PDB file of C-alpha atoms in Angstrom:
ATOM      1  CA  UNK Z   1      70.001 159.936  76.946  1.00 29.00           C
ATOM      2  CA  UNK Z   2      73.343 158.940  75.910  1.00 32.00           C
ATOM      3  CA  UNK Z   3      74.530 155.296  76.997  1.00 29.00           C
ATOM      4  CA  UNK Z   4      78.314 155.070  77.311  1.00 30.00           C
ATOM      5  CA  UNK Z   5      79.615 151.941  75.768  1.00 31.00           C
ATOM      6  CA  UNK Z   6      80.844 149.651  78.841  1.00 34.00           C
ATOM      7  CA  UNK Z   7      78.211 151.146  81.502  1.00 30.00           C
ATOM      8  CA  UNK Z   8      75.892 148.605  82.738  1.00 33.00           C
ATOM      9  CA  UNK Z   9      71.924 149.540  82.292  1.00 32.00           C
ATOM     10  CA  UNK Z  10      71.531 150.427  85.763  1.00 36.00           C
ATOM     11  CA  UNK Z  11      74.667 152.672  85.725  1.00 39.00           C
ATOM     12  CA  UNK Z  12      73.670 154.284  82.650  1.00 40.00           C
ATOM     13  CA  UNK Z  13      70.230 154.664  83.953  1.00 47.00           C
ATOM     14  CA  UNK Z  14      71.574 156.371  87.059  1.00 46.00           C
ATOM     15  CA  UNK Z  15      73.843 158.592  84.793  1.00 42.00           C
ATOM     16  CA  UNK Z  16      70.730 159.750  83.062  1.00 46.00           C
ATOM     17  CA  UNK Z  17      68.917 160.528  86.265  1.00 51.00           C
ATOM     18  CA  UNK Z  18      71.932 162.744  87.565  1.00 47.00           C
ATOM     19  CA  UNK Z  19      71.951 164.438  84.015  1.00 46.00           C
ATOM     20  CA  UNK Z  20      68.402 165.317  84.189  1.00 51.00           C
ATOM     21  CA  UNK Z  21      68.510 166.362  87.914  1.00 51.00           C
ATOM     22  CA  UNK Z  22      71.646 168.830  86.839  1.00 48.00           C
ATOM     23  CA  UNK Z  23      69.317 170.307  83.785  1.00 51.00           C
ATOM     24  CA  UNK Z  24      66.447 170.665  86.364  1.00 56.00           C
ATOM     25  CA  UNK Z  25      68.768 172.563  89.013  1.00 51.00           C
ATOM     26  CA  UNK Z  26      70.173 174.684  85.975  1.00 52.00           C
ATOM     27  CA  UNK Z  27      66.725 175.688  84.686  1.00 55.00           C
ATOM     28  CA  UNK Z  28      65.799 176.542  88.269  1.00 55.00           C
ATOM     29  CA  UNK Z  29      68.664 178.646  88.787  1.00 52.00           C
ATOM     30  CA  UNK Z  30      67.849 180.841  85.817  1.00 51.00           C
ATOM     31  CA  UNK Z  31      64.175 180.698  86.320  1.00 49.00           C
ATOM     32  CA  UNK Z  32      64.779 182.489  89.609  1.00 50.00           C
ATOM     33  CA  UNK Z  33      66.788 185.190  88.136  1.00 58.00           C
ATOM     34  CA  UNK Z  34      64.945 188.495  86.930  1.00 62.00           C
ATOM     35  CA  UNK Z  35      64.743 188.747  83.196  1.00 78.00           C
ATOM     36  CA  UNK Z  36      65.528 191.854  81.353  1.00 84.00           C
ATOM     37  CA  UNK Z  37      62.577 193.365  79.401  1.00 92.00           C
ATOM     38  CA  UNK Z  38      62.023 191.378  76.107  1.00 96.00           C
ATOM     39  CA  UNK Z  39      59.337 191.442  73.127  1.00 94.00           C
ATOM     40  CA  UNK Z  40      57.867 188.990  71.413  1.00 93.00           C
ATOM     41  CA  UNK Z  41      59.356 187.976  67.936  1.00 94.00           C
ATOM     42  CA  UNK Z  42      57.505 184.915  66.548  1.00 92.00           C
ATOM     43  CA  UNK Z  43      58.240 181.920  68.734  1.00 93.00           C
ATOM     44  CA  UNK Z  44      60.973 183.622  70.575  1.00 94.00           C
ATOM     45  CA  UNK Z  45      61.514 186.899  72.590  1.00 96.00           C
ATOM     46  CA  UNK Z  46      64.113 189.463  72.181  1.00 97.00           C
ATOM     47  CA  UNK Z  47      65.991 192.114  74.506  1.00 98.00           C
ATOM     48  CA  UNK Z  48      64.725 195.299  74.379  1.00 97.00           C
ATOM     49  CA  UNK Z  49      68.285 197.177  74.476  1.00 97.00           C
ATOM     50  CA  UNK Z  50      71.254 198.006  72.722  1.00 97.00           C
ATOM     51  CA  UNK Z  51      74.810 196.801  72.853  1.00 98.00           C
ATOM     52  CA  UNK Z  52      75.734 198.791  75.523  1.00 97.00           C
ATOM     53  CA  UNK Z  53      72.625 197.703  77.653  1.00 97.00           C
ATOM     54  CA  UNK Z  54      73.114 193.979  76.823  1.00 98.00           C
ATOM     55  CA  UNK Z  55      77.170 194.304  77.681  1.00 97.00           C
ATOM     56  CA  UNK Z  56      76.478 196.291  80.898  1.00 97.00           C
ATOM     57  CA  UNK Z  57      74.007 193.641  82.033  1.00 97.00           C
ATOM     58  CA  UNK Z  58      76.672 190.761  81.624  1.00 97.00           C
ATOM     59  CA  UNK Z  59      79.399 192.515  83.231  1.00 96.00           C
ATOM     60  CA  UNK Z  60      77.563 193.467  86.164  1.00 96.00           C
ATOM     61  CA  UNK Z  61      76.386 189.540  86.477  1.00 96.00           C
ATOM     62  CA  UNK Z  62      80.275 188.515  85.827  1.00 96.00           C
ATOM     63  CA  UNK Z  63      81.103 191.210  88.857  1.00 95.00           C
ATOM     64  CA  UNK Z  64      78.422 189.734  90.927  1.00 95.00           C
ATOM     65  CA  UNK Z  65      78.830 185.960  90.257  1.00 94.00           C
ATOM     66  CA  UNK Z  66      75.443 186.189  89.407  1.00 94.00           C
ATOM     67  CA  UNK Z  67      74.976 183.552  86.723  1.00 95.00           C
ATOM     68  CA  UNK Z  68      73.361 184.362  83.300  1.00 96.00           C
ATOM     69  CA  UNK Z  69      72.451 182.346  79.927  1.00 98.00           C
ATOM     70  CA  UNK Z  70      72.781 184.450  76.827  1.00 98.00           C
ATOM     71  CA  UNK Z  71      71.648 183.739  73.382  1.00 98.00           C
ATOM     72  CA  UNK Z  72      72.639 185.484  70.344  1.00 98.00           C
ATOM     73  CA  UNK Z  73      69.536 185.006  67.982  1.00 97.00           C
ATOM     74  CA  UNK Z  74      69.563 185.680  64.040  1.00 93.00           C
ATOM     75  CA  UNK Z  75      66.720 184.668  61.545  1.00 91.00           C
ATOM     76  CA  UNK Z  76      68.052 181.195  61.986  1.00 93.00           C
ATOM     77  CA  UNK Z  77      67.011 180.848  65.677  1.00 96.00           C
ATOM     78  CA  UNK Z  78      63.447 182.118  64.515  1.00 94.00           C
ATOM     79  CA  UNK Z  79      63.278 179.407  61.999  1.00 92.00           C
ATOM     80  CA  UNK Z  80      64.479 176.580  64.023  1.00 94.00           C
ATOM     81  CA  UNK Z  81      62.412 177.620  67.224  1.00 95.00           C
ATOM     82  CA  UNK Z  82      59.198 177.663  64.996  1.00 91.00           C
ATOM     83  CA  UNK Z  83      59.719 173.585  64.394  1.00 93.00           C
ATOM     84  CA  UNK Z  84      62.012 172.911  67.732  1.00 97.00           C
ATOM     85  CA  UNK Z  85      60.255 173.021  70.735  1.00 97.00           C
ATOM     86  CA  UNK Z  86      63.486 172.184  72.990  1.00 97.00           C
ATOM     87  CA  UNK Z  87      65.238 175.014  71.231  1.00 97.00           C
ATOM     88  CA  UNK Z  88      61.935 177.195  71.912  1.00 97.00           C
ATOM     89  CA  UNK Z  89      62.194 176.494  75.523  1.00 97.00           C
ATOM     90  CA  UNK Z  90      66.066 176.619  75.765  1.00 98.00           C
ATOM     91  CA  UNK Z  91      65.497 180.341  74.604  1.00 97.00           C
ATOM     92  CA  UNK Z  92      62.648 181.146  76.673  1.00 96.00           C
ATOM     93  CA  UNK Z  93      64.457 180.173  79.720  1.00 96.00           C
ATOM     94  CA  UNK Z  94      67.489 182.034  78.623  1.00 97.00           C
ATOM     95  CA  UNK Z  95      68.198 185.212  80.696  1.00 96.00           C
ATOM     96  CA  UNK Z  96      69.241 187.339  77.756  1.00 98.00           C
ATOM     97  CA  UNK Z  97      68.378 186.785  74.112  1.00 98.00           C
ATOM     98  CA  UNK Z  98      69.728 189.458  71.720  1.00 98.00           C
ATOM     99  CA  UNK Z  99      69.358 190.473  68.155  1.00 97.00           C
ATOM    100  CA  UNK Z 100      72.363 189.047  66.323  1.00 95.00           C
ATOM    101  CA  UNK Z 101      70.444 189.284  63.127  1.00 90.00           C
ATOM    102  CA  UNK Z 102      69.244 192.776  61.700  1.00 91.00           C
ATOM    103  CA  UNK Z 103      65.993 191.203  60.708  1.00 91.00           C
ATOM    104  CA  UNK Z 104      65.199 189.969  64.278  1.00 95.00           C
ATOM    105  CA  UNK Z 105      66.070 193.478  65.709  1.00 95.00           C
ATOM    106  CA  UNK Z 106      63.702 195.063  62.924  1.00 91.00           C
ATOM    107  CA  UNK Z 107      61.003 192.587  64.015  1.00 92.00           C
ATOM    108  CA  UNK Z 108      61.570 193.373  67.685  1.00 94.00           C
ATOM    109  CA  UNK Z 109      61.074 197.291  66.866  1.00 94.00           C
ATOM    110  CA  UNK Z 110      57.834 196.164  64.799  1.00 90.00           C
ATOM    111  CA  UNK Z 111      56.666 194.389  67.918  1.00 91.00           C
ATOM    112  CA  UNK Z 112      57.162 197.684  70.169  1.00 91.00           C
ATOM    113  CA  UNK Z 113      60.832 197.024  71.191  1.00 92.00           C
ATOM    114  CA  UNK Z 114      61.701 200.648  70.595  1.00 92.00           C
ATOM    115  CA  UNK Z 115      65.096 200.281  71.979  1.00 95.00           C
ATOM    116  CA  UNK Z 116      66.125 196.913  70.373  1.00 96.00           C
ATOM    117  CA  UNK Z 117      69.476 197.126  68.170  1.00 96.00           C
ATOM    118  CA  UNK Z 118      71.427 194.504  66.663  1.00 95.00           C
ATOM    119  CA  UNK Z 119      73.764 192.895  68.953  1.00 97.00           C
ATOM    120  CA  UNK Z 120      76.234 190.228  67.403  1.00 96.00           C
ATOM    121  CA  UNK Z 121      77.945 188.079  69.515  1.00 96.00           C
ATOM    122  CA  UNK Z 122      81.434 189.227  68.261  1.00 96.00           C
ATOM    123  CA  UNK Z 123      80.366 192.798  69.294  1.00 96.00           C
ATOM    124  CA  UNK Z 124      78.935 191.530  72.613  1.00 98.00           C
ATOM    125  CA  UNK Z 125      82.103 189.675  73.507  1.00 98.00           C
ATOM    126  CA  UNK Z 126      84.385 192.496  72.715  1.00 97.00           C
ATOM    127  CA  UNK Z 127      81.951 195.244  74.836  1.00 97.00           C
ATOM    128  CA  UNK Z 128      82.158 192.573  77.907  1.00 97.00           C
ATOM    129  CA  UNK Z 129      85.769 192.339  77.626  1.00 97.00           C
ATOM    130  CA  UNK Z 130      86.390 196.374  77.039  1.00 95.00           C
ATOM    131  CA  UNK Z 131      84.859 196.499  80.400  1.00 94.00           C
ATOM    132  CA  UNK Z 132      87.416 194.104  82.122  1.00 92.00           C
ATOM    133  CA  UNK Z 133      90.486 195.829  83.456  1.00 85.00           C
ATOM    134  CA  UNK Z 134      93.809 194.542  84.398  1.00 79.00           C
ATOM    135  CA  UNK Z 135      93.178 195.290  88.200  1.00 74.00           C
ATOM    136  CA  UNK Z 136      89.745 193.059  88.047  1.00 86.00           C
ATOM    137  CA  UNK Z 137      90.467 190.828  85.064  1.00 93.00           C
ATOM    138  CA  UNK Z 138      87.629 188.572  83.844  1.00 97.00           C
ATOM    139  CA  UNK Z 139      88.580 184.808  83.360  1.00 98.00           C
ATOM    140  CA  UNK Z 140      87.091 183.305  80.253  1.00 98.00           C
ATOM    141  CA  UNK Z 141      86.617 179.865  78.889  1.00 98.00           C
ATOM    142  CA  UNK Z 142      86.517 178.921  75.282  1.00 99.00           C
ATOM    143  CA  UNK Z 143      84.287 175.860  74.428  1.00 98.00           C
ATOM    144  CA  UNK Z 144      83.770 174.735  70.807  1.00 97.00           C
ATOM    145  CA  UNK Z 145      85.753 175.616  67.439  1.00 95.00           C
ATOM    146  CA  UNK Z 146      88.466 173.891  65.926  1.00 96.00           C
ATOM    147  CA  UNK Z 147      91.526 173.585  68.071  1.00 97.00           C
ATOM    148  CA  UNK Z 148      93.830 175.886  65.972  1.00 97.00           C
ATOM    149  CA  UNK Z 149      91.126 178.671  65.450  1.00 97.00           C
ATOM    150  CA  UNK Z 150      90.060 178.541  69.317  1.00 97.00           C
ATOM    151  CA  UNK Z 151      93.691 178.650  70.149  1.00 97.00           C
ATOM    152  CA  UNK Z 152      94.201 181.835  67.814  1.00 97.00           C
ATOM    153  CA  UNK Z 153      91.348 183.488  68.933  1.00 97.00           C
ATOM    154  CA  UNK Z 154      92.272 183.217  72.486  1.00 97.00           C
ATOM    155  CA  UNK Z 155      95.572 184.844  71.811  1.00 97.00           C
ATOM    156  CA  UNK Z 156      93.788 187.656  70.061  1.00 97.00           C
ATOM    157  CA  UNK Z 157      91.488 188.106  72.604  1.00 97.00           C
ATOM    158  CA  UNK Z 158      93.863 188.632  75.124  1.00 97.00           C
ATOM    159  CA  UNK Z 159      95.933 190.859  73.235  1.00 96.00           C
ATOM    160  CA  UNK Z 160      93.073 193.041  72.316  1.00 96.00           C
ATOM    161  CA  UNK Z 161      91.888 193.399  76.085  1.00 96.00           C
ATOM    162  CA  UNK Z 162      94.582 193.576  78.970  1.00 94.00           C
ATOM    163  CA  UNK Z 163      91.699 192.586  81.373  1.00 95.00           C
ATOM    164  CA  UNK Z 164      90.826 189.202  79.636  1.00 97.00           C
ATOM    165  CA  UNK Z 165      92.445 185.970  81.079  1.00 97.00           C
ATOM    166  CA  UNK Z 166      91.699 182.882  78.711  1.00 98.00           C
ATOM    167  CA  UNK Z 167      91.674 180.215  81.446  1.00 98.00           C
ATOM    168  CA  UNK Z 168      90.871 177.252  79.469  1.00 97.00           C
ATOM    169  CA  UNK Z 169      90.220 176.343  75.679  1.00 97.00           C
ATOM    170  CA  UNK Z 170      88.289 172.924  74.917  1.00 98.00           C
ATOM    171  CA  UNK Z 171      87.695 172.100  71.408  1.00 97.00           C
ATOM    172  CA  UNK Z 172      85.339 168.912  71.308  1.00 96.00           C
ATOM    173  CA  UNK Z 173      85.450 166.401  68.387  1.00 93.00           C
ATOM    174  CA  UNK Z 174      83.357 166.932  65.308  1.00 89.00           C
ATOM    175  CA  UNK Z 175      81.137 163.889  66.008  1.00 90.00           C
ATOM    176  CA  UNK Z 176      78.572 162.465  68.827  1.00 91.00           C
ATOM    177  CA  UNK Z 177      80.149 162.366  72.178  1.00 94.00           C
ATOM    178  CA  UNK Z 178      79.578 159.883  75.125  1.00 95.00           C
ATOM    179  CA  UNK Z 179      78.438 161.020  78.487  1.00 94.00           C
ATOM    180  CA  UNK Z 180      81.500 160.309  79.891  1.00 96.00           C
ATOM    181  CA  UNK Z 181      83.260 162.541  77.276  1.00 96.00           C
ATOM    182  CA  UNK Z 182      80.944 165.445  78.113  1.00 96.00           C
ATOM    183  CA  UNK Z 183      81.388 164.925  81.716  1.00 97.00           C
ATOM    184  CA  UNK Z 184      84.792 165.405  81.547  1.00 97.00           C
ATOM    185  CA  UNK Z 185      84.882 168.539  79.375  1.00 98.00           C
ATOM    186  CA  UNK Z 186      82.407 170.204  81.826  1.00 98.00           C
ATOM    187  CA  UNK Z 187      84.490 169.144  84.823  1.00 98.00           C
ATOM    188  CA  UNK Z 188      87.430 170.839  83.095  1.00 97.00           C
ATOM    189  CA  UNK Z 189      85.349 174.046  82.605  1.00 98.00           C
ATOM    190  CA  UNK Z 190      84.313 174.043  86.249  1.00 97.00           C
ATOM    191  CA  UNK Z 191      87.997 173.275  87.336  1.00 97.00           C
ATOM    192  CA  UNK Z 192      89.195 176.549  85.270  1.00 98.00           C
ATOM    193  CA  UNK Z 193      86.435 178.366  87.536  1.00 97.00           C
ATOM    194  CA  UNK Z 194      86.037 181.450  84.530  1.00 98.00           C
ATOM    195  CA  UNK Z 195      83.627 184.241  85.049  1.00 98.00           C
ATOM    196  CA  UNK Z 196      82.556 184.013  81.350  1.00 98.00           C
ATOM    197  CA  UNK Z 197      82.074 180.707  79.220  1.00 99.00           C
ATOM    198  CA  UNK Z 198      81.826 181.245  75.513  1.00 99.00           C
ATOM    199  CA  UNK Z 199      80.185 178.305  73.803  1.00 99.00           C
ATOM    200  CA  UNK Z 200      80.966 177.926  70.033  1.00 98.00           C
ATOM    201  CA  UNK Z 201      78.864 174.611  68.886  1.00 97.00           C
ATOM    202  CA  UNK Z 202      76.211 176.643  66.757  1.00 95.00           C
ATOM    203  CA  UNK Z 203      72.507 176.427  67.051  1.00 96.00           C
ATOM    204  CA  UNK Z 204      70.944 174.616  68.578  1.00 97.00           C
ATOM    205  CA  UNK Z 205      73.719 172.646  70.045  1.00 97.00           C
ATOM    206  CA  UNK Z 206      75.297 175.438  72.219  1.00 98.00           C
ATOM    207  CA  UNK Z 207      71.654 176.530  73.529  1.00 98.00           C
ATOM    208  CA  UNK Z 208      71.330 172.961  74.610  1.00 98.00           C
ATOM    209  CA  UNK Z 209      74.615 172.653  76.096  1.00 98.00           C
ATOM    210  CA  UNK Z 210      74.315 175.715  77.964  1.00 98.00           C
ATOM    211  CA  UNK Z 211      70.678 174.411  79.382  1.00 97.00           C
ATOM    212  CA  UNK Z 212      72.076 171.191  80.403  1.00 97.00           C
ATOM    213  CA  UNK Z 213      75.515 172.595  82.315  1.00 98.00           C
ATOM    214  CA  UNK Z 214      74.684 175.756  83.412  1.00 97.00           C
ATOM    215  CA  UNK Z 215      74.184 174.297  86.876  1.00 96.00           C
ATOM    216  CA  UNK Z 216      78.337 173.418  86.886  1.00 96.00           C
ATOM    217  CA  UNK Z 217      79.100 177.214  86.810  1.00 96.00           C
ATOM    218  CA  UNK Z 218      75.920 178.726  88.095  1.00 96.00           C
ATOM    219  CA  UNK Z 219      77.938 182.096  88.789  1.00 96.00           C
ATOM    220  CA  UNK Z 220      79.328 182.449  85.478  1.00 98.00           C
ATOM    221  CA  UNK Z 221      77.924 184.150  82.316  1.00 98.00           C
ATOM    222  CA  UNK Z 222      77.209 181.639  79.650  1.00 99.00           C
ATOM    223  CA  UNK Z 223      77.116 182.860  75.938  1.00 99.00           C
ATOM    224  CA  UNK Z 224      76.191 181.163  72.735  1.00 98.00           C
ATOM    225  CA  UNK Z 225      78.535 182.663  70.479  1.00 98.00           C
ATOM    226  CA  UNK Z 226      78.172 180.667  67.057  1.00 94.00           C
ATOM    227  CA  UNK Z 227      81.063 181.381  64.513  1.00 93.00           C
ATOM    228  CA  UNK Z 228      82.666 184.550  66.847  1.00 96.00           C
ATOM    229  CA  UNK Z 229      86.116 182.524  67.099  1.00 97.00           C
ATOM    230  CA  UNK Z 230      86.316 182.385  63.635  1.00 95.00           C
ATOM    231  CA  UNK Z 231      86.213 186.366  63.302  1.00 93.00           C
ATOM    232  CA  UNK Z 232      88.835 186.895  66.356  1.00 95.00           C
ATOM    233  CA  UNK Z 233      91.134 184.506  64.759  1.00 95.00           C
ATOM    234  CA  UNK Z 234      90.864 186.387  61.521  1.00 91.00           C
ATOM    235  CA  UNK Z 235      89.294 183.347  59.470  1.00 87.00           C
ATOM    236  CA  UNK Z 236      86.524 185.441  58.498  1.00 79.00           C
ATOM    237  CA  UNK Z 237      86.117 188.951  57.993  1.00 76.00           C
ATOM    238  CA  UNK Z 238      83.248 191.246  59.260  1.00 70.00           C
ATOM    239  CA  UNK Z 239      81.284 193.360  56.611  1.00 61.00           C
ATOM    240  CA  UNK Z 240      82.422 196.819  55.859  1.00 69.00           C
ATOM    241  CA  UNK Z 241      80.595 199.094  58.528  1.00 73.00           C
ATOM    242  CA  UNK Z 242      78.263 200.595  55.943  1.00 70.00           C
ATOM    243  CA  UNK Z 243      76.850 197.171  55.470  1.00 65.00           C
ATOM    244  CA  UNK Z 244      76.664 196.548  58.933  1.00 67.00           C
ATOM    245  CA  UNK Z 245      74.441 199.618  59.743  1.00 72.00           C
ATOM    246  CA  UNK Z 246      72.137 199.101  56.982  1.00 64.00           C
ATOM    247  CA  UNK Z 247      71.744 195.431  58.088  1.00 68.00           C
ATOM    248  CA  UNK Z 248      73.212 193.858  55.001  1.00 61.00           C
ATOM    249  CA  UNK Z 249      76.209 192.340  56.685  1.00 67.00           C
ATOM    250  CA  UNK Z 250      74.345 188.864  55.662  1.00 63.00           C
ATOM    251  CA  UNK Z 251      75.619 189.453  51.880  1.00 60.00           C
ATOM    252  CA  UNK Z 252      79.053 189.382  52.817  1.00 64.00           C
ATOM    253  CA  UNK Z 253      78.593 186.319  54.818  1.00 66.00           C
ATOM    254  CA  UNK Z 254      76.708 184.662  51.891  1.00 59.00           C
ATOM    255  CA  UNK Z 255      79.488 185.682  49.500  1.00 64.00           C
ATOM    256  CA  UNK Z 256      82.197 183.997  51.831  1.00 70.00           C
ATOM    257  CA  UNK Z 257      80.438 180.869  52.454  1.00 71.00           C
ATOM    258  CA  UNK Z 258      77.625 180.620  49.611  1.00 68.00           C
ATOM    259  CA  UNK Z 259      77.593 176.853  49.943  1.00 69.00           C
ATOM    260  CA  UNK Z 260      77.057 176.517  53.728  1.00 70.00           C
ATOM    261  CA  UNK Z 261      74.354 179.648  53.833  1.00 60.00           C
ATOM    262  CA  UNK Z 262      72.641 180.036  50.660  1.00 57.00           C
ATOM    263  CA  UNK Z 263      69.912 177.343  51.647  1.00 67.00           C
ATOM    264  CA  UNK Z 264      69.802 178.646  55.154  1.00 66.00           C
ATOM    265  CA  UNK Z 265      69.046 182.197  54.227  1.00 61.00           C
ATOM    266  CA  UNK Z 266      66.562 181.528  51.274  1.00 61.00           C
ATOM    267  CA  UNK Z 267      64.910 178.652  52.013  1.00 65.00           C
ATOM    268  CA  UNK Z 268      64.817 178.867  55.762  1.00 69.00           C
ATOM    269  CA  UNK Z 269      65.481 182.243  57.027  1.00 67.00           C
ATOM    270  CA  UNK Z 270      63.552 184.431  54.456  1.00 67.00           C
ATOM    271  CA  UNK Z 271      60.359 182.222  54.636  1.00 68.00           C
ATOM    272  CA  UNK Z 272      60.221 182.515  58.223  1.00 70.00           C
ATOM    273  CA  UNK Z 273      60.588 186.192  58.244  1.00 70.00           C
ATOM    274  CA  UNK Z 274      57.757 186.594  55.892  1.00 68.00           C
ATOM    275  CA  UNK Z 275      55.697 184.490  58.034  1.00 75.00           C
ATOM    276  CA  UNK Z 276      56.336 185.871  61.499  1.00 75.00           C
ATOM    277  CA  UNK Z 277      56.450 189.884  60.139  1.00 73.00           C
ATOM    278  CA  UNK Z 278      52.707 189.852  59.538  1.00 72.00           C
ATOM    279  CA  UNK Z 279      52.231 188.192  62.949  1.00 71.00           C
ATOM    280  CA  UNK Z 280      54.110 190.559  64.662  1.00 74.00           C
ATOM    281  CA  UNK Z 281      52.392 193.523  63.025  1.00 68.00           C
ATOM    282  CA  UNK Z 282      49.153 192.093  63.809  1.00 68.00           C
ATOM    283  CA  UNK Z 283      49.825 191.414  67.602  1.00 66.00           C
ATOM    284  CA  UNK Z 284      51.524 194.968  67.935  1.00 64.00           C
ATOM    285  CA  UNK Z 285      48.104 196.538  66.491  1.00 59.00           C
ATOM    286  CA  UNK Z 286      46.066 194.641  68.726  1.00 51.00           C
ATOM    287  CA  UNK Z 287      48.235 195.882  71.646  1.00 53.00           C
ATOM    288  CA  UNK Z 288      48.190 199.344  70.545  1.00 50.00           C
ATOM    289  CA  UNK Z 289      44.292 199.005  70.063  1.00 49.00           C
ATOM    290  CA  UNK Z 290      44.298 197.741  74.049  1.00 53.00           C
ATOM    291  CA  UNK Z 291      46.391 200.721  75.078  1.00 48.00           C
ATOM    292  CA  UNK Z 292      43.911 203.028  73.569  1.00 49.00           C
ATOM    293  CA  UNK Z 293      41.033 201.129  74.860  1.00 53.00           C
ATOM    294  CA  UNK Z 294      42.327 201.287  78.337  1.00 55.00           C
ATOM    295  CA  UNK Z 295      43.347 204.999  77.957  1.00 48.00           C
ATOM    296  CA  UNK Z 296      39.585 205.715  76.678  1.00 57.00           C
ATOM    297  CA  UNK Z 297      38.110 203.827  79.895  1.00 61.00           C
ATOM    298  CA  UNK Z 298      40.426 205.224  82.077  1.00 60.00           C
ATOM    299  CA  UNK Z 299      39.564 208.959  80.898  1.00 61.00           C
ATOM    300  CA  UNK Z 300      35.824 207.971  81.180  1.00 66.00           C
ATOM    301  CA  UNK Z 301      36.075 206.837  84.438  1.00 64.00           C
ATOM    302  CA  UNK Z 302      37.780 209.999  85.578  1.00 52.00           C
ATOM    303  CA  UNK Z 303      35.384 212.110  83.921  1.00 47.00           C
TER     304      UNK Z 303
END
């Protein structure tokens, strides 16, 4: 719990109780929603579908004001969720966990998710916005990113997609925030009444933020989008299509940001991939064996 300077102990305690109640309410709201088909990948489960299927689910939820919590998971999520129980639970309680990283999509298919394809945050936002229309616009809120980057990304999103209206853009400071500051930001988001809330705080902060504050806008679709604003603002470039198609976009990102990403890719993500893949394959073989056994028993019984 965050204690805001200047509050009495009893007031801070009451604020903590209110925050806990809000989290419980948000989790209750999402737990009542039907979850799309997912397959297990190590400590998390991944959507068994492609970009169009994910975007269709999101735009349908937007139109119906049926709130969704969406996570865009790459191997960093898998590595972190293996040692971070709070993140694992936040992902488990999400309505939709798409395979942002190619290795995650590979693992999901290995686990039996034959329809699983890579769905990046950048592509998912674009696909949702393409489904908007000027006659029935989608109201979008930005939370996260540097002010100049978020502002440029908002301009670019509206330029590309006439059916999009960016109704608020909030860039929190790069420091620990007090409860009063966070509450003010959440109140501003709620006041803007967006249909789609894009949270760009990075993992695991954005997943925790969504889990804690989904209840403030339970009819909105909340998506953790990581560095998506940087791409729309032109601060980062996507890899050539040929690299995207063969699952090697990470090479381009490593060249662009070697100091930030080399440790994550080589010391965290790769070992996690090597640990999770055999377990996924073993579970798949066990599942296949059970299916064969059940089929044999049913045929024997029929005979």
